[in-house]
Short mmCIF file of C-alpha atoms and ligand atoms in Angstrom, two decimals:
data_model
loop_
_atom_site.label_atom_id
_atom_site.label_comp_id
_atom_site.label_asym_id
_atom_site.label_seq_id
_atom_site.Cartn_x
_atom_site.Cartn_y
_atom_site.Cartn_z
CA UNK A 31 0.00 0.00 0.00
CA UNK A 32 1.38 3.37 -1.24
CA UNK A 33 1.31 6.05 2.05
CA UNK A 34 -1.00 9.35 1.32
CA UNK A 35 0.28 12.88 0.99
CA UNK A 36 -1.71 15.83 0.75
CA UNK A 37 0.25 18.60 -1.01
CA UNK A 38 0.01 22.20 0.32
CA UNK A 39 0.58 24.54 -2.23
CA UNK A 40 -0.31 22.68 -5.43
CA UNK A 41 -0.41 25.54 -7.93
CA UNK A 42 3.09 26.96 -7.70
CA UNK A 43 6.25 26.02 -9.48
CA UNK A 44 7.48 23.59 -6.40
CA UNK A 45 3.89 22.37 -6.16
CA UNK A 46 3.56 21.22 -9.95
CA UNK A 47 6.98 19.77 -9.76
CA UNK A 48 5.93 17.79 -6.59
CA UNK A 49 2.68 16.63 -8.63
CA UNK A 50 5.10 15.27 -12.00
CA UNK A 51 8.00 13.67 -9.05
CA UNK A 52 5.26 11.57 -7.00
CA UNK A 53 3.27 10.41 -9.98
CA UNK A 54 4.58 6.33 -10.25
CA UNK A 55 6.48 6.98 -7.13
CA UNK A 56 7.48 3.69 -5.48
CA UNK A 57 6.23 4.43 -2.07
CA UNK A 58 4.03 7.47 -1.97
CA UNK A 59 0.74 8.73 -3.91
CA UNK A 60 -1.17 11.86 -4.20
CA UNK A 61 -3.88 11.95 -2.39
CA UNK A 62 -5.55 15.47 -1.83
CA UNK A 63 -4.44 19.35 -2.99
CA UNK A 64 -4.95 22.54 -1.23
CA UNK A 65 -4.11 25.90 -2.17
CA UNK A 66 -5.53 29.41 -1.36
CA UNK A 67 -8.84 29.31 -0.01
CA UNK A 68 -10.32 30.76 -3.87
CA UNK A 69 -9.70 27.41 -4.99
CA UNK A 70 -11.47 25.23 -2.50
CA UNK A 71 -13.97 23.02 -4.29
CA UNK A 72 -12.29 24.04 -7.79
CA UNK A 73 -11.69 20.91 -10.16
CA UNK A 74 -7.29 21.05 -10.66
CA UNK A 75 -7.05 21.46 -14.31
CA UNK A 76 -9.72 23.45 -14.98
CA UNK A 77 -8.34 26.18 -11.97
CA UNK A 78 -4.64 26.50 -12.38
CA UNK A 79 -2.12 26.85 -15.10
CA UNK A 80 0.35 24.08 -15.81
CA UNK A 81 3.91 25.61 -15.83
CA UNK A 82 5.70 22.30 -16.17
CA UNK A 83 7.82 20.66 -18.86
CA UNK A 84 6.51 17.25 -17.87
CA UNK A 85 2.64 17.19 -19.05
CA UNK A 86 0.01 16.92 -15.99
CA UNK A 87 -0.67 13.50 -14.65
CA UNK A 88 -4.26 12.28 -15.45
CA UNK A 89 -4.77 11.13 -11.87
CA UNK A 90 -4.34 14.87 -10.54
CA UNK A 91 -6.52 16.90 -13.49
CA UNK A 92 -10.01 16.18 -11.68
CA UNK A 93 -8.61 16.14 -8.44
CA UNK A 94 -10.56 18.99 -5.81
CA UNK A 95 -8.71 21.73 -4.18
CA UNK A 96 -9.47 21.08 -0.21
CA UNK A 97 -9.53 23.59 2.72
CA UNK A 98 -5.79 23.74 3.90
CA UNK A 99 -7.15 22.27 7.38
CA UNK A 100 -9.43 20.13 6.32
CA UNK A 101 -6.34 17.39 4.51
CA UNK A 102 -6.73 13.91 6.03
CA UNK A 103 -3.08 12.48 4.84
CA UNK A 104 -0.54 11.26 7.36
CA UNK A 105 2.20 12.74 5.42
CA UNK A 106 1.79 16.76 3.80
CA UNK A 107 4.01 18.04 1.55
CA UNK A 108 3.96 22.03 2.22
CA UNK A 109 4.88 24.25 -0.95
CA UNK A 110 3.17 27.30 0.56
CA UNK A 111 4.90 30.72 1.38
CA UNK A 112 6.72 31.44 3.98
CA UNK A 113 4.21 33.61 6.28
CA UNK A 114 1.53 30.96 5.48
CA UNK A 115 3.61 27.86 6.34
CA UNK A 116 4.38 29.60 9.82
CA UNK A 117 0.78 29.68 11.12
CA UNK A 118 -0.39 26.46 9.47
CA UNK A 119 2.62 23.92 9.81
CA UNK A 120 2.40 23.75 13.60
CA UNK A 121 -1.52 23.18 13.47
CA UNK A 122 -0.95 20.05 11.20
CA UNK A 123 1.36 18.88 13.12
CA UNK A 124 -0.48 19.38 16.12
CA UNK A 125 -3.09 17.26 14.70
CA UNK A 126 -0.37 14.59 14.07
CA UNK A 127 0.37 14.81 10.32
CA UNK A 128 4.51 14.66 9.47
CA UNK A 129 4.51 17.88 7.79
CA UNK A 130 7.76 17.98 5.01
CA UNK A 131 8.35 21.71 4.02
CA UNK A 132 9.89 23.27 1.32
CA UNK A 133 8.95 27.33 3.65
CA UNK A 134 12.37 29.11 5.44
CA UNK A 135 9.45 29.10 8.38
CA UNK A 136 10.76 26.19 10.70
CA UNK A 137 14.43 25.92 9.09
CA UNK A 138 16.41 27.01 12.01
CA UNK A 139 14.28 26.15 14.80
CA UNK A 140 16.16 24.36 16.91
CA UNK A 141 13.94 20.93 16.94
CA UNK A 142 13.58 20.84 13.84
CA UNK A 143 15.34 18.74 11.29
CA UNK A 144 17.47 20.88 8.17
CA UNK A 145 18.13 17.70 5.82
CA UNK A 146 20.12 16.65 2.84
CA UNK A 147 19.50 12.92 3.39
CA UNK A 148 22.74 11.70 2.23
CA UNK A 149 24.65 13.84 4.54
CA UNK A 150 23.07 14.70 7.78
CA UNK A 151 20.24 11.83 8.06
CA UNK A 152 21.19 11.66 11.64
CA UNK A 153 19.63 14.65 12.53
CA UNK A 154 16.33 12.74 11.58
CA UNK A 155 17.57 12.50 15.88
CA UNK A 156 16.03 15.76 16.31
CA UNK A 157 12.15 14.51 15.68
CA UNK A 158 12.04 13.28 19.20
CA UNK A 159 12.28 16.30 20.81
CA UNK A 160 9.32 17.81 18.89
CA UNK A 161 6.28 17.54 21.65
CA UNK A 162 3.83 17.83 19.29
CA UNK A 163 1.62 14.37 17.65
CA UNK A 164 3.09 14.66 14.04
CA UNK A 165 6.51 16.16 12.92
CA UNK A 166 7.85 18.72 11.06
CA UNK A 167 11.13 18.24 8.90
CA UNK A 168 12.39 20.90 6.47
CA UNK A 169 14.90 20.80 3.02
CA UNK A 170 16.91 23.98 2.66
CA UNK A 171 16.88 26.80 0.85
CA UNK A 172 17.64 26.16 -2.96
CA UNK A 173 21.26 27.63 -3.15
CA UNK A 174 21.98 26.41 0.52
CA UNK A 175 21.59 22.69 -0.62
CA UNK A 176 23.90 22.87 -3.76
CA UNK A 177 27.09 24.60 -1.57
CA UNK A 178 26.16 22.19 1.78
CA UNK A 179 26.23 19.52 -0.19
CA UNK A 180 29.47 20.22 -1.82
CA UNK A 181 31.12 21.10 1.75
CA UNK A 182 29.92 17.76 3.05
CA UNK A 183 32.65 16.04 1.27
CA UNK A 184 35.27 18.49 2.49
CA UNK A 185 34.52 18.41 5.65
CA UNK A 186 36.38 15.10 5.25
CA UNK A 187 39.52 16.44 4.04
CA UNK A 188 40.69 18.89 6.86
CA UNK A 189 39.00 22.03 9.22
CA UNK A 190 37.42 24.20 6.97
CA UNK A 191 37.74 27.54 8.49
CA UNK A 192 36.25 29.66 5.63
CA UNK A 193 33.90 29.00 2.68
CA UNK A 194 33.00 32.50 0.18
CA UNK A 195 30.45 31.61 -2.23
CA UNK A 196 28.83 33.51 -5.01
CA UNK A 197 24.87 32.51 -6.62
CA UNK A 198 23.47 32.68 -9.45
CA UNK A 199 20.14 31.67 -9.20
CA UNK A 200 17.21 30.86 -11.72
CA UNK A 201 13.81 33.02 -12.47
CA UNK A 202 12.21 30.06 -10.93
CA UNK A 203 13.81 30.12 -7.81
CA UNK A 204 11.36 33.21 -7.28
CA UNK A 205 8.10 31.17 -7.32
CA UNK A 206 5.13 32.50 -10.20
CA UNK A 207 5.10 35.62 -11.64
CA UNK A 208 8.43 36.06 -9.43
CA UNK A 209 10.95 38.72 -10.80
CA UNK A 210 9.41 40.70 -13.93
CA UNK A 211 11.30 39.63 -17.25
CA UNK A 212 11.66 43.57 -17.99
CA UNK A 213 13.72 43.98 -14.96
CA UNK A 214 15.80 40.81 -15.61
CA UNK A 215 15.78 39.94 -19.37
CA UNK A 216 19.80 40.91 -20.31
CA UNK A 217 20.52 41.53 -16.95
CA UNK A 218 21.66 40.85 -13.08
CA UNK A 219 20.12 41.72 -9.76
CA UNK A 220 23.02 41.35 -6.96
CA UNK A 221 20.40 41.12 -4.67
CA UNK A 222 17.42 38.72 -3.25
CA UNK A 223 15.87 39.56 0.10
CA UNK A 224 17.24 37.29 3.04
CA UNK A 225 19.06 34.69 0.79
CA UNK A 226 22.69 35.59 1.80
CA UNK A 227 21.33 35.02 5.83
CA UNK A 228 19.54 31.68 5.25
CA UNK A 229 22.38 30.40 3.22
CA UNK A 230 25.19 31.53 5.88
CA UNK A 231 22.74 30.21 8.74
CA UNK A 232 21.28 26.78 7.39
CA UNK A 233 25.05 26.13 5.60
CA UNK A 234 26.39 25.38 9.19
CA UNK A 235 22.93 23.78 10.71
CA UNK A 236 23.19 21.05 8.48
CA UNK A 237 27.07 20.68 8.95
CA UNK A 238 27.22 20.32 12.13
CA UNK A 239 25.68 18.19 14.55
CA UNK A 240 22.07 17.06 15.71
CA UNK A 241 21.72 20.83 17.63
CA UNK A 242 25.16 22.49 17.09
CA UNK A 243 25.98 24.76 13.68
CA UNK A 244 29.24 23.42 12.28
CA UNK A 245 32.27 26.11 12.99
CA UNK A 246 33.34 27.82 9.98
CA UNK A 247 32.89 31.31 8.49
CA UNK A 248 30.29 31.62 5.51
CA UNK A 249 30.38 34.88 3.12
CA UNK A 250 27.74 34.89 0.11
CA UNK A 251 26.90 37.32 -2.61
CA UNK A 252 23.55 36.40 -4.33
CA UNK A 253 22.37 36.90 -7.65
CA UNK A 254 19.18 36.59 -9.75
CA UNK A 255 20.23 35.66 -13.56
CA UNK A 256 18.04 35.13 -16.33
CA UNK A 257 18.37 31.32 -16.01
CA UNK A 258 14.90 29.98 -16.10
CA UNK A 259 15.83 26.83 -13.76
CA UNK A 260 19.15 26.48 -12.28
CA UNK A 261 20.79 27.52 -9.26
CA UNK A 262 24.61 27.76 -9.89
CA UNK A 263 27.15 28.32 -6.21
CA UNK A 264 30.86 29.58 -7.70
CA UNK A 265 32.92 28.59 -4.17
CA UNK A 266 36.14 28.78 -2.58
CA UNK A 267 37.01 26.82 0.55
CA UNK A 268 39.50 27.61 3.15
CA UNK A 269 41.36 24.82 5.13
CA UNK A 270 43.32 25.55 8.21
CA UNK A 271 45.73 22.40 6.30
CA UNK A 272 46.92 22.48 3.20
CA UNK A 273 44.44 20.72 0.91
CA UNK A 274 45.55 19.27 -3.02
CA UNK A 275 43.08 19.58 -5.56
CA UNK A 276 44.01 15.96 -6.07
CA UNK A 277 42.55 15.04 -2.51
CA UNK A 278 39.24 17.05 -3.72
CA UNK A 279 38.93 15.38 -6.62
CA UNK A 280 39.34 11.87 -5.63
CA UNK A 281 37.34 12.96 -2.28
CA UNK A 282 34.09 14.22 -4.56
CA UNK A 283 34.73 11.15 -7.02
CA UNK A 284 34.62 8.56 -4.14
CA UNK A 285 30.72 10.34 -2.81
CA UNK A 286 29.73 10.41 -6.45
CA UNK A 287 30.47 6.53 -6.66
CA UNK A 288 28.58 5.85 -3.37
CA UNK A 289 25.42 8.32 -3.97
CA UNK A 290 25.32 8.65 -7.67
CA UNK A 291 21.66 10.22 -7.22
CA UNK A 292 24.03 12.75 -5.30
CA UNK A 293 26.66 14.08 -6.85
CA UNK A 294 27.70 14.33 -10.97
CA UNK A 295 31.08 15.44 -11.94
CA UNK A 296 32.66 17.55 -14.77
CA UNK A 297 36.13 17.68 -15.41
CA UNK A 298 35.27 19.90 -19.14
CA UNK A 299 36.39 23.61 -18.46
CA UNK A 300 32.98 25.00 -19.50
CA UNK A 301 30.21 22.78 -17.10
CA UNK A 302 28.27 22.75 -15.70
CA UNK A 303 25.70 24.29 -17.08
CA UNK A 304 22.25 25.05 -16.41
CA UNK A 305 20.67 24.52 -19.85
CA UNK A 306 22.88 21.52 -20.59
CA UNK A 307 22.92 19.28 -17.13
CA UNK A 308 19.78 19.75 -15.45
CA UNK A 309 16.77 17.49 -16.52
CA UNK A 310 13.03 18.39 -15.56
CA UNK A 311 13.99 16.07 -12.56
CA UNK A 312 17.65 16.07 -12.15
CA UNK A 313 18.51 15.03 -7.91
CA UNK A 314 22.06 15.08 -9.16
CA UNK A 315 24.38 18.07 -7.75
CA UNK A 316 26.41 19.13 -10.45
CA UNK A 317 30.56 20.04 -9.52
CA UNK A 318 32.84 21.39 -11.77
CA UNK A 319 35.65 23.59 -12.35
CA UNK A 320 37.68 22.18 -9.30
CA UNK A 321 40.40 24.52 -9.03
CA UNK A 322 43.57 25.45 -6.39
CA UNK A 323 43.34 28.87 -4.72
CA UNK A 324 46.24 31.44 -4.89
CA UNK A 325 47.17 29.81 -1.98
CA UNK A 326 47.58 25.72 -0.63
CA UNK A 327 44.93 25.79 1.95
CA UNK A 328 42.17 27.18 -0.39
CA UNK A 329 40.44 25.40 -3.34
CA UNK A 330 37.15 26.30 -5.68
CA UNK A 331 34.47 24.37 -7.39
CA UNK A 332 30.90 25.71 -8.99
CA UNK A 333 28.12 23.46 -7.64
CA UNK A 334 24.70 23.57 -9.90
CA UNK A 335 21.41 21.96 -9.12
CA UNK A 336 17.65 22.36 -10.26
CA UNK A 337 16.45 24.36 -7.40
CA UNK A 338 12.87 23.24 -8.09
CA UNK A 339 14.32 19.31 -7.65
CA UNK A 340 17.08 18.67 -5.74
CA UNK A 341 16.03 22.42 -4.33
CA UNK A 342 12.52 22.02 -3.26
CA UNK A 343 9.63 19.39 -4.59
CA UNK A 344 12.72 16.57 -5.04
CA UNK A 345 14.32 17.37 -1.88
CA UNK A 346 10.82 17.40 0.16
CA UNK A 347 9.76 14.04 -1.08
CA UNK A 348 13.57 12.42 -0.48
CA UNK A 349 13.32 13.82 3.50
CA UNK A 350 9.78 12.06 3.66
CA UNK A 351 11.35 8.90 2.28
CA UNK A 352 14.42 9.10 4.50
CA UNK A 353 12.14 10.12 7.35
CA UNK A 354 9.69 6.76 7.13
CA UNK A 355 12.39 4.51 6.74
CA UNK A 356 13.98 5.86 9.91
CA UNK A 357 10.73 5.36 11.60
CA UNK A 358 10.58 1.55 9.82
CA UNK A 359 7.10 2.72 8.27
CA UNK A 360 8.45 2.14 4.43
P1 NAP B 30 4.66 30.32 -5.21
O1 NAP B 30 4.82 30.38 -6.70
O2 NAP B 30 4.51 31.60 -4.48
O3 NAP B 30 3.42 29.33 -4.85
C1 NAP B 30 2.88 29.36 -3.56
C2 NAP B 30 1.74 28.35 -3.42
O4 NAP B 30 1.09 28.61 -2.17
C3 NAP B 30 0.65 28.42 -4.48
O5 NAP B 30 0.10 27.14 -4.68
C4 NAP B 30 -0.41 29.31 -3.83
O6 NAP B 30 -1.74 29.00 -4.26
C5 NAP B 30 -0.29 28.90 -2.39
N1 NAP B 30 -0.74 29.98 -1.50
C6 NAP B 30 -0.43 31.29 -1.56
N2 NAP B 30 -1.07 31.96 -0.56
C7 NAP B 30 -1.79 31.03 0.12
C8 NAP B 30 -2.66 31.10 1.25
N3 NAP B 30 -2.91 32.26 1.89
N4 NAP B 30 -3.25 29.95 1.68
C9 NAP B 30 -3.01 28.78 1.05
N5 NAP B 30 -2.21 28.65 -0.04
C10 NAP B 30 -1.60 29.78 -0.47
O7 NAP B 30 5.92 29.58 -4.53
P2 NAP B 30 6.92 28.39 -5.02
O8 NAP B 30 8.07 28.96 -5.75
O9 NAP B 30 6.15 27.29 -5.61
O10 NAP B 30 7.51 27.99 -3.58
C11 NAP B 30 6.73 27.38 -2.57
C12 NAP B 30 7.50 27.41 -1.24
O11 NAP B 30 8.75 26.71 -1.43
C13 NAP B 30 7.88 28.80 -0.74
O12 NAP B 30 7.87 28.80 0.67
C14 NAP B 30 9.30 28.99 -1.27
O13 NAP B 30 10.03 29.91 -0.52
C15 NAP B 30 9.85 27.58 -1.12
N6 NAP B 30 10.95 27.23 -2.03
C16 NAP B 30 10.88 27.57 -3.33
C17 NAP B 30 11.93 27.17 -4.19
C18 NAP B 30 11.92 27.52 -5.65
O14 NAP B 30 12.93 27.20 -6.33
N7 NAP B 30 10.86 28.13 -6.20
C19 NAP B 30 12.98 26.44 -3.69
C20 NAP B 30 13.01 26.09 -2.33
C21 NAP B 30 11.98 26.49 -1.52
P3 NAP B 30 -2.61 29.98 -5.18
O15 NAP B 30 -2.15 29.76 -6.59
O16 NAP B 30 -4.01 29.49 -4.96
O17 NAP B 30 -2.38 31.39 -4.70
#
């Protein structure tokens, strides 16, 4: 028997890409939508736009859009903004549904689990502390997971004791309408409200322990680029050892061979890139460009990754999966 989710925020860019990623999913099915309350009682395809490269699943086109508190599903996928997630999160879990969130809302609360399955599963640790019936478990923000998940690997190789990373992030990264195309279309914006925090913040949450923020200095600039999807992290790591770009290599080669849904690697001086590496749902983290710094305790890499997969509606559904198997219900 596949388990039930209800999806909260159906209509928006992670939403549809949540619909397309559970549809002939081993363990999970789609069981009920909600969205703003206009849309209770509307009939899916005949109430929202499809903005998806993968056409709409049959099995979702007459579903009904339900009152957000109304769901029945154990398990809720939660695609809704940020301000909305806040107040209605803690009610579902409350009323014991495991509540997996793509919303910055519960991120750094302390009880709450920040996951990358593949590298910080053990903070799955953290979901006994939480007083309340159900659960909540978040996936970062969509540029925090493609430099985290690059560091994760490093952390292996000495102390890191300073990582500078620069984003350029994807139209869709901004949810529907997002940024207007006259203010982006042959242009930059070096600037997206509260990005450069969450990354610096959830970076060392997930790097350190269950409860304690790994110990290392994070500076980011952001950017919004007129990538459609596509969030690309240009890095440079500083070791308190001296580090060979040899040891990075073979270090980011031997997690590729063990989590191959993980990690993809480039050695070709011009990838990755956005338009050429990133399927409609690509999990794989993209590195390239591995470089040394101007100095031997400092190396570079550019990490890429769909933000609306491995960045949200992929990265949701993987923390539900890793998240029932730790509690032996799949
Ligand atoms: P979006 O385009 O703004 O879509 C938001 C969704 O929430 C829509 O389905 C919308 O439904 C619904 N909604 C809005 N107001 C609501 C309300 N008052 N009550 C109930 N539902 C409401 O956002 P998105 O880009 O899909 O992102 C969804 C969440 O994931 C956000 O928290 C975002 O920060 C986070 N996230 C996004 C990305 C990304 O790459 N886009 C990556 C990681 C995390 P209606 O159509 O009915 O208004």
């Amino acid at each position: 028997m596949k388990k039930q989710v209800a999806l909260l925020g159906a209509t928006g860019p992670v939403g549809q890409r949540v619909i397309t990623m559970l549809e002939n999913h081993p363990h999970f099915t789609l069981h009920e939508i909600a969205a703003s309350d206009a849309r209770v009682g509307q009939n899916f395809a005949e109430s929202i736009t499809w903005r998806n490269e993968i056409p709409m699943p049959t099995s979702v086109a007459k579903m009904k859009f339900r009152p957000l508190l109304e769901i029945e599903s154990p398990y809720v996928i939660s695609a809704l903004p940020t301000e909305v997630a806040t107040e209605i999160e803690p009610l579902l879990a409350a009323r014991g549904h495991y509540v997996f969130s793509n919303a910055a809302s519960f991120r750094m609360d302390p009880l709450v689990p920040l996951m990358i399955p593949e590298i910080n599963s053990a903070h799955l640790s953290l979901l006994e502390k939480q007083q309340t019936k159900g659960k909540i478990v978040t996936n970062p923000n969509c540029s925090t997971v493609f430099l985290a998940a690059a560091l994760a690997p490093l952390q292996e190789l000495g102390t890191i004791e300073h990582v500078s990373a620069v984003t350029m992030q994807a139209l869709s990264g901004a949810g529907y309408p997002g940024v207007s195309a006259y203010d982006l279309m042959g242009n930059l914006i070096p600037h997206i409200g509260g990005e450069e925090a969450k990354i610096q913040s959830e970076t060392k949450k997930i790097l350190g322990a269950a409860g304690i923020a790994a110990n290392f200095g994070v500076t980011v600039h952001v950017h919004r680029v007129p990538v459609v999807h596509g969030h690309t992290v240009a890095a440079h790591v500083r070791f308190k050892e001296k580090v060979s770009i040899e040891s990075v290599r073979s270090r980011f080669q031997a997690w590729a061979d063990r989590s191959p849904n993980l990690f993809a690697l480039h050695e070709e001086m011009d990838r990755p890139q956005p338009a050429k590496d990133l399927t409609p749902h690509e999990m794989r983290i993209h590195l390239g460009r591995f470089k040394q710094g101007d100095d031997p305790h400092t190396i570079g890499f550019i990490s890429l990754g769909h933000n609306l997969v491995r960045g949200a509606a992929g990265a949701a559904i993987a923390n539900m999966e890793s998240t029932l198997r730790h509690l032996g219900a799949i």
